[in-house]
mmCIF file of C-alpha atoms in Angstrom:
data_model
loop_
_atom_site.group_PDB
_atom_site.id
_atom_site.type_symbol
_atom_site.label_atom_id
_atom_site.label_comp_id
_atom_site.label_asym_id
_atom_site.label_seq_id
_atom_site.Cartn_x
_atom_site.Cartn_y
_atom_site.Cartn_z
ATOM 1 C CA LEU F 874 98.328 94.581 130.428
ATOM 2 C CA PRO F 875 96.806 93.830 134.257
ATOM 3 C CA ALA F 876 94.992 95.715 136.734
ATOM 4 C CA SER F 877 97.680 96.975 139.373
ATOM 5 C CA LEU F 878 97.123 99.317 142.688
ATOM 6 C CA ASP F 879 98.224 102.405 140.231
ATOM 7 C CA MET F 880 95.904 101.477 137.503
ATOM 8 C CA THR F 881 92.061 100.313 138.224
ATOM 9 C CA GLU F 882 90.376 97.871 135.938
ATOM 10 C CA ASP F 883 88.141 101.142 134.390
ATOM 11 C CA VAL F 884 91.447 102.872 133.845
ATOM 12 C CA ARG F 885 92.742 99.721 132.083
ATOM 13 C CA GLN F 886 90.161 99.016 129.947
ATOM 14 C CA LYS F 887 89.837 102.198 128.769
ATOM 15 C CA THR F 888 93.802 102.370 128.171
ATOM 16 C CA LEU F 889 93.407 99.061 126.203
ATOM 17 C CA LYS F 890 90.653 100.744 124.044
ATOM 18 C CA SER F 891 93.008 103.922 123.030
ATOM 19 C CA LEU F 892 95.574 101.458 122.290
ATOM 20 C CA ARG F 893 93.385 99.772 119.561
ATOM 21 C CA VAL F 894 92.080 102.711 117.963
ATOM 22 C CA VAL F 895 95.415 103.990 117.848
ATOM 23 C CA ILE F 896 97.124 100.318 116.199
ATOM 24 C CA THR F 897 93.895 99.971 114.129
ATOM 25 C CA CYS F 898 94.481 103.756 112.784
ATOM 26 C CA PHE F 899 98.274 102.535 111.937
ATOM 27 C CA LEU F 900 97.269 99.523 110.364
ATOM 28 C CA ASN F 901 94.732 101.256 108.076
ATOM 29 C CA SER F 902 96.931 104.073 107.363
ATOM 30 C CA CYS F 903 100.570 103.354 107.424
ATOM 31 C CA LYS F 904 99.828 99.735 105.807
ATOM 32 C CA GLU F 905 102.970 100.549 103.446
ATOM 33 C CA ASP F 906 105.206 100.046 106.645
ATOM 34 C CA PHE F 907 104.272 96.755 107.347
ATOM 35 C CA CYS F 908 104.927 95.633 103.315
ATOM 36 C CA GLN F 909 107.977 93.041 103.394
ATOM 37 C CA PRO F 910 107.730 90.847 100.511
ATOM 38 C CA PRO F 911 108.137 87.791 100.674
ATOM 39 C CA ARG F 912 108.344 87.091 104.247
ATOM 40 C CA TYR F 913 106.539 89.821 105.867
ATOM 41 C CA SER F 914 108.223 89.232 108.902
ATOM 42 C CA THR F 915 107.002 92.539 110.763
ATOM 43 C CA LEU F 916 103.497 91.464 109.961
ATOM 44 C CA TYR F 917 103.837 88.032 111.005
ATOM 45 C CA HIS F 918 105.905 89.192 114.571
ATOM 46 C CA PHE F 919 102.547 91.601 114.945
ATOM 47 C CA ILE F 920 100.051 88.666 114.177
ATOM 48 C CA LYS F 921 101.916 86.193 116.312
ATOM 49 C CA HIS F 922 102.372 88.152 119.447
ATOM 50 C CA VAL F 923 99.459 90.885 119.281
ATOM 51 C CA PRO F 924 96.793 89.341 122.458
ATOM 52 C CA ASP F 925 93.523 91.456 121.226
ATOM 53 C CA ARG F 926 91.963 88.741 118.546
ATOM 54 C CA ASP F 927 90.508 91.689 116.770
ATOM 55 C CA LEU F 928 93.574 93.302 115.978
ATOM 56 C CA GLN F 929 94.855 89.666 114.883
ATOM 57 C CA LYS F 930 92.581 89.505 112.252
ATOM 58 C CA GLN F 931 92.885 92.822 111.127
ATOM 59 C CA GLY F 932 96.703 92.061 110.510
ATOM 60 C CA GLN F 933 95.845 88.605 109.198
ATOM 61 C CA THR F 934 93.390 90.238 106.581
ATOM 62 C CA LEU F 935 95.975 93.074 105.413
ATOM 63 C CA LEU F 936 98.861 90.255 105.214
ATOM 64 C CA GLU F 937 96.368 88.140 102.932
ATOM 65 C CA ASP F 938 95.535 91.551 100.849
ATOM 66 C CA PHE F 939 99.591 92.118 100.625
ATOM 67 C CA LYS F 940 99.780 88.357 99.290
ATOM 68 C CA ILE F 941 97.398 88.733 96.785
ATOM 69 C CA ASP F 942 98.349 92.097 95.150
ATOM 70 C CA GLU F 943 102.026 90.265 95.184
ATOM 71 C CA GLU F 944 100.646 87.220 93.164
ATOM 72 C CA THR F 945 98.723 90.043 90.705
ATOM 73 C CA ASN F 946 102.000 91.973 90.276
ATOM 74 C CA GLN F 947 103.697 88.658 89.780
ATOM 75 C CA LEU F 948 101.318 87.105 87.130
ATOM 76 C CA ASN F 949 101.264 90.462 85.362
ATOM 77 C CA ASN F 950 104.805 90.783 85.058
ATOM 78 C CA ASP F 951 104.786 87.235 83.761
ATOM 79 C CA ASN F 952 102.283 87.887 81.123
ATOM 80 C CA ASN F 953 104.284 90.836 80.024
ATOM 81 C CA LYS F 954 107.379 88.787 79.489
ATOM 82 C CA SER F 955 105.521 86.280 77.728
ATOM 83 C CA LYS F 956 104.183 88.858 75.294
ATOM 84 C CA THR F 957 107.348 90.370 74.756
ATOM 85 C CA ASN F 958 109.048 87.363 73.948
ATOM 86 C CA ALA F 959 106.270 86.240 71.416
ATOM 87 C CA LEU F 960 106.568 89.789 69.898
ATOM 88 C CA TYR F 961 110.736 89.166 69.425
ATOM 89 C CA ASN F 962 109.865 85.491 68.116
ATOM 90 C CA GLU F 963 107.411 86.574 65.537
ATOM 91 C CA LYS F 964 108.586 87.066 61.936
ATOM 92 C CA GLY F 965 109.367 90.292 61.187
ATOM 93 C CA PHE F 966 110.221 91.247 65.020
ATOM 94 C CA ASP F 967 113.701 89.529 65.444
ATOM 95 C CA TYR F 968 114.868 93.457 66.448
ATOM 96 C CA ILE F 969 112.719 96.120 67.378
ATOM 97 C CA GLN F 970 114.524 99.208 66.587
ATOM 98 C CA PRO F 971 114.880 101.499 69.657
ATOM 99 C CA TRP F 972 112.896 104.959 69.699
ATOM 100 C CA ASN F 973 115.015 108.049 68.669
ATOM 101 C CA ILE F 974 114.069 110.976 70.733
ATOM 102 C CA LEU F 975 114.249 113.683 68.143
ATOM 103 C CA GLU F 976 111.489 111.582 66.153
ATOM 104 C CA ILE F 977 108.855 111.800 68.959
ATOM 105 C CA SER F 978 106.895 114.924 69.480
ATOM 106 C CA SER F 979 108.031 117.055 72.184
ATOM 107 C CA THR F 980 104.509 117.649 73.669
ATOM 108 C CA ILE F 981 103.783 113.831 73.611
ATOM 109 C CA ILE F 982 107.143 113.595 76.187
ATOM 110 C CA ALA F 983 106.197 116.484 78.161
ATOM 111 C CA GLU F 984 102.226 114.911 78.659
ATOM 112 C CA GLN F 985 103.878 111.411 79.166
ATOM 113 C CA LEU F 986 106.331 112.889 81.909
ATOM 114 C CA THR F 987 103.129 114.760 83.253
ATOM 115 C CA ILE F 988 100.955 111.456 83.492
ATOM 116 C CA VAL F 989 103.454 109.479 85.548
ATOM 117 C CA ASP F 990 104.348 112.454 87.810
ATOM 118 C CA ALA F 991 100.513 113.090 88.567
ATOM 119 C CA ASP F 992 99.959 109.702 89.174
ATOM 120 C CA LEU F 993 103.180 109.260 91.811
ATOM 121 C CA LEU F 994 101.944 112.773 93.491
ATOM 122 C CA LYS F 995 98.518 111.626 93.803
ATOM 123 C CA ARG F 996 99.595 108.524 95.673
ATOM 124 C CA VAL F 997 101.742 110.497 98.445
ATOM 125 C CA LEU F 998 100.810 109.650 101.659
ATOM 126 C CA PRO F 999 100.832 112.738 104.053
ATOM 127 C CA TYR F 1000 102.563 111.173 106.978
ATOM 128 C CA GLU F 1001 105.932 110.496 104.788
ATOM 129 C CA CYS F 1002 106.498 113.932 104.218
ATOM 130 C CA LEU F 1003 107.142 114.616 107.870
ATOM 131 C CA THR F 1004 110.621 113.107 107.809
ATOM 132 C CA PRO F 1005 111.316 112.024 104.133
ATOM 133 C CA SER F 1006 114.986 111.682 104.634
ATOM 134 C CA THR F 1007 114.797 109.437 107.883
ATOM 135 C CA SER F 1008 112.488 106.665 106.215
ATOM 136 C CA GLY F 1009 115.288 104.255 105.742
ATOM 137 C CA CYS F 1010 112.741 101.283 106.726
ATOM 138 C CA SER F 1011 111.303 102.025 102.894
ATOM 139 C CA ARG F 1012 114.537 102.726 101.263
ATOM 140 C CA ARG F 1013 116.176 100.012 98.994
ATOM 141 C CA THR F 1014 120.151 100.126 100.031
ATOM 142 C CA PRO F 1015 122.749 97.219 99.416
ATOM 143 C CA SER F 1016 122.650 96.266 102.730
ATOM 144 C CA ASN F 1017 118.705 96.027 102.601
ATOM 145 C CA ASN F 1018 115.977 93.559 101.209
ATOM 146 C CA SER F 1019 115.808 94.487 97.460
ATOM 147 C CA ASN F 1020 111.945 93.728 97.161
ATOM 148 C CA ARG F 1021 111.241 96.327 100.328
ATOM 149 C CA THR F 1022 108.671 98.495 98.918
ATOM 150 C CA LEU F 1023 109.973 102.386 98.489
ATOM 151 C CA SER F 1024 107.625 105.211 100.045
ATOM 152 C CA THR F 1025 105.675 106.682 98.074
ATOM 153 C CA ILE F 1026 108.178 110.088 98.752
ATOM 154 C CA ASP F 1027 110.883 107.555 97.394
ATOM 155 C CA LYS F 1028 108.869 106.924 94.050
ATOM 156 C CA THR F 1029 108.801 110.254 93.153
ATOM 157 C CA ILE F 1030 112.432 111.225 94.037
ATOM 158 C CA GLU F 1031 113.698 107.819 92.151
ATOM 159 C CA PHE F 1032 111.327 109.244 89.120
ATOM 160 C CA PHE F 1033 112.843 112.630 89.379
ATOM 161 C CA ASN F 1034 116.286 111.401 89.173
ATOM 162 C CA ALA F 1035 115.699 108.961 86.375
ATOM 163 C CA VAL F 1036 114.468 111.749 84.304
ATOM 164 C CA VAL F 1037 117.765 113.510 85.017
ATOM 165 C CA ALA F 1038 119.676 110.470 83.958
ATOM 166 C CA ARG F 1039 117.759 110.118 80.893
ATOM 167 C CA VAL F 1040 118.543 113.451 79.915
ATOM 168 C CA ILE F 1041 122.216 113.114 80.036
ATOM 169 C CA ALA F 1042 122.382 109.414 78.788
ATOM 170 C CA THR F 1043 120.411 110.415 75.596
ATOM 171 C CA ILE F 1044 122.958 113.312 75.095
ATOM 172 C CA LEU F 1045 126.273 111.587 75.559
ATOM 173 C CA LYS F 1046 125.158 108.766 73.696
ATOM 174 C CA GLU F 1047 125.756 110.415 70.449
ATOM 175 C CA GLN F 1048 129.100 111.003 69.326
ATOM 176 C CA ASP F 1049 128.678 113.777 66.977
ATOM 177 C CA GLU F 1050 128.573 117.005 68.611
ATOM 178 C CA GLU F 1051 126.201 119.041 65.994
ATOM 179 C CA GLN F 1052 123.835 115.529 67.058
ATOM 180 C CA ARG F 1053 124.119 116.510 70.490
ATOM 181 C CA SER F 1054 123.023 119.747 69.897
ATOM 182 C CA HIS F 1055 120.155 118.734 68.728
ATOM 183 C CA VAL F 1056 119.378 116.414 71.532
ATOM 184 C CA ILE F 1057 120.086 119.394 73.802
ATOM 185 C CA GLU F 1058 117.707 121.188 71.823
ATOM 186 C CA LYS F 1059 115.208 118.454 71.953
ATOM 187 C CA TRP F 1060 115.155 118.712 75.934
ATOM 188 C CA ILE F 1061 115.093 122.201 76.111
ATOM 189 C CA ASP F 1062 111.624 122.279 73.993
ATOM 190 C CA VAL F 1063 109.988 119.058 76.162
ATOM 191 C CA ALA F 1064 110.895 121.548 79.459
ATOM 192 C CA HIS F 1065 109.232 124.358 77.492
ATOM 193 C CA GLN F 1066 105.888 121.997 76.686
ATOM 194 C CA CYS F 1067 106.336 120.994 80.416
ATOM 195 C CA ARG F 1068 106.425 124.958 81.667
ATOM 196 C CA LYS F 1069 103.239 125.463 79.412
ATOM 197 C CA ILE F 1070 101.345 122.475 81.084
ATOM 198 C CA LYS F 1071 102.376 123.598 84.540
ATOM 199 C CA ASN F 1072 104.728 120.091 85.031
ATOM 200 C CA PHE F 1073 107.190 122.128 87.219
ATOM 201 C CA SER F 1074 108.586 118.426 88.763
ATOM 202 C CA SER F 1075 109.782 117.010 85.169
ATOM 203 C CA LEU F 1076 110.721 120.718 83.964
ATOM 204 C CA THR F 1077 113.192 121.050 87.066
ATOM 205 C CA ALA F 1078 114.283 117.312 86.438
ATOM 206 C CA ILE F 1079 115.166 118.272 82.944
ATOM 207 C CA LEU F 1080 116.931 121.170 83.542
ATOM 208 C CA ASN F 1081 118.797 119.518 86.266
ATOM 209 C CA GLY F 1082 119.999 117.134 83.772
ATOM 210 C CA LEU F 1083 121.012 119.755 81.359
ATOM 211 C CA LEU F 1084 122.894 121.855 83.796
ATOM 212 C CA SER F 1085 124.696 119.089 85.008
ATOM 213 C CA GLY F 1086 128.206 119.230 84.664
ATOM 214 C CA CYS F 1087 128.909 116.681 82.239
ATOM 215 C CA ILE F 1088 126.588 118.339 79.888
ATOM 216 C CA TYR F 1089 127.159 121.991 80.646
ATOM 217 C CA ARG F 1090 131.093 121.277 79.619
ATOM 218 C CA LEU F 1091 129.731 120.463 76.338
ATOM 219 C CA ASN F 1092 131.231 123.562 74.468
ATOM 220 C CA THR F 1093 131.292 122.453 71.046
ATOM 221 C CA ALA F 1094 127.764 121.063 71.358
ATOM 222 C CA TRP F 1095 126.444 123.992 73.256
ATOM 223 C CA SER F 1096 127.722 126.219 70.329
ATOM 224 C CA TYR F 1097 125.523 124.599 67.551
ATOM 225 C CA VAL F 1098 122.378 125.243 69.683
ATOM 226 C CA THR F 1099 120.442 128.126 68.173
ATOM 227 C CA GLN F 1100 120.141 131.362 70.053
ATOM 228 C CA ASP F 1101 115.947 130.933 70.335
ATOM 229 C CA TYR F 1102 116.751 127.735 72.272
ATOM 230 C CA GLN F 1103 119.388 129.376 74.459
ATOM 231 C CA SER F 1104 116.910 131.911 75.350
ATOM 232 C CA ILE F 1105 114.289 129.630 76.185
ATOM 233 C CA LEU F 1106 116.884 127.873 78.404
ATOM 234 C CA GLU F 1107 118.014 131.309 80.157
ATOM 235 C CA GLU F 1108 114.388 132.002 80.719
ATOM 236 C CA LEU F 1109 113.711 128.937 82.557
ATOM 237 C CA LYS F 1110 117.016 128.957 84.534
ATOM 238 C CA LYS F 1111 116.237 132.009 85.820
ATOM 239 C CA VAL F 1112 112.714 130.780 87.431
ATOM 240 C CA PHE F 1113 113.093 127.245 87.981
ATOM 241 C CA GLY F 1114 116.854 126.390 87.948
ATOM 242 C CA SER F 1115 118.972 125.571 91.097
ATOM 243 C CA CYS F 1116 120.119 128.914 91.775
ATOM 244 C CA ALA F 1117 116.943 130.814 90.955
ATOM 245 C CA ASP F 1118 115.227 133.008 93.309
ATOM 246 C CA ARG F 1119 112.044 130.926 94.168
ATOM 247 C CA LYS F 1120 109.383 133.506 94.919
ATOM 248 C CA GLU F 1121 108.755 133.598 91.354
ATOM 249 C CA ALA F 1122 108.121 130.390 91.092
ATOM 250 C CA ARG F 1123 106.204 130.098 93.929
ATOM 251 C CA ALA F 1124 104.204 132.991 92.375
ATOM 252 C CA ILE F 1125 103.363 131.135 89.359
ATOM 253 C CA LEU F 1126 102.587 127.966 91.596
ATOM 254 C CA ASP F 1127 100.240 130.061 93.504
ATOM 255 C CA LYS F 1128 98.774 131.578 90.354
ATOM 256 C CA VAL F 1129 97.780 127.826 89.250
ATOM 257 C CA ILE F 1130 96.429 126.670 92.528
ATOM 258 C CA LEU F 1131 94.132 129.967 92.822
ATOM 259 C CA ILE F 1132 92.975 129.495 89.317
ATOM 260 C CA LYS F 1133 92.469 125.861 89.723
ATOM 261 C CA ASN F 1134 90.135 126.541 92.991
ATOM 262 C CA SER F 1135 88.390 129.122 91.240
ATOM 263 C CA PHE F 1136 86.747 126.464 88.953
ATOM 264 C CA LYS F 1137 85.753 124.478 91.760
ATOM 265 C CA ILE F 1138 81.971 124.255 92.318
#
């Protein structure tokens, strides 16, 4: 950025200083935008062409951090695979029976969903909430690199959709209609437990699965669902269903926030 007749040396230095501050802030606050394993092409391009040595050093440090994280993740994945293989090969563990959802406590399922939801929401970056639908640089599509890191918003959406899909899959995999009704009741109970512990995200995901077309049309299965569970579902639908009045849900959430803030010191 050379000085010219329109820009004195003093103005030039101030402009360069402002640019350094902006770029440094971008490298620190939006580092996820540069996380493109395994090549990290954008970050390499930045390091190669940025003329400022301090910025170049920051970019190099960020690149090294990304590579360390990548190696650590790969090592953890390899360790998990080796442990799994060892378990399968161990005598008496040739085949591990998959979990039956009906045998797991509804409270435990709700708590596990809440743990994952809380972890994902705590990691959300505020600036990604501004334009979640246009963050194409971080989305994985068939035409994009499958190794590209998802944004924090995308990860919450991906988990929400995974819960919806799991609700649908666990019901449809049962061939017997009465057995399907038991699974439906199970998910209604899990949703009710999510309501008790204020996990409205997983609660809404479960409702979306139960009210999806492929499940809601199972008239025979629904006929086996007891009146108590149907009443619980109707109550949840009124507040958290896709067609519900959001004012009541908002009031419940505001009440939770108010109670939480009242306990702060």
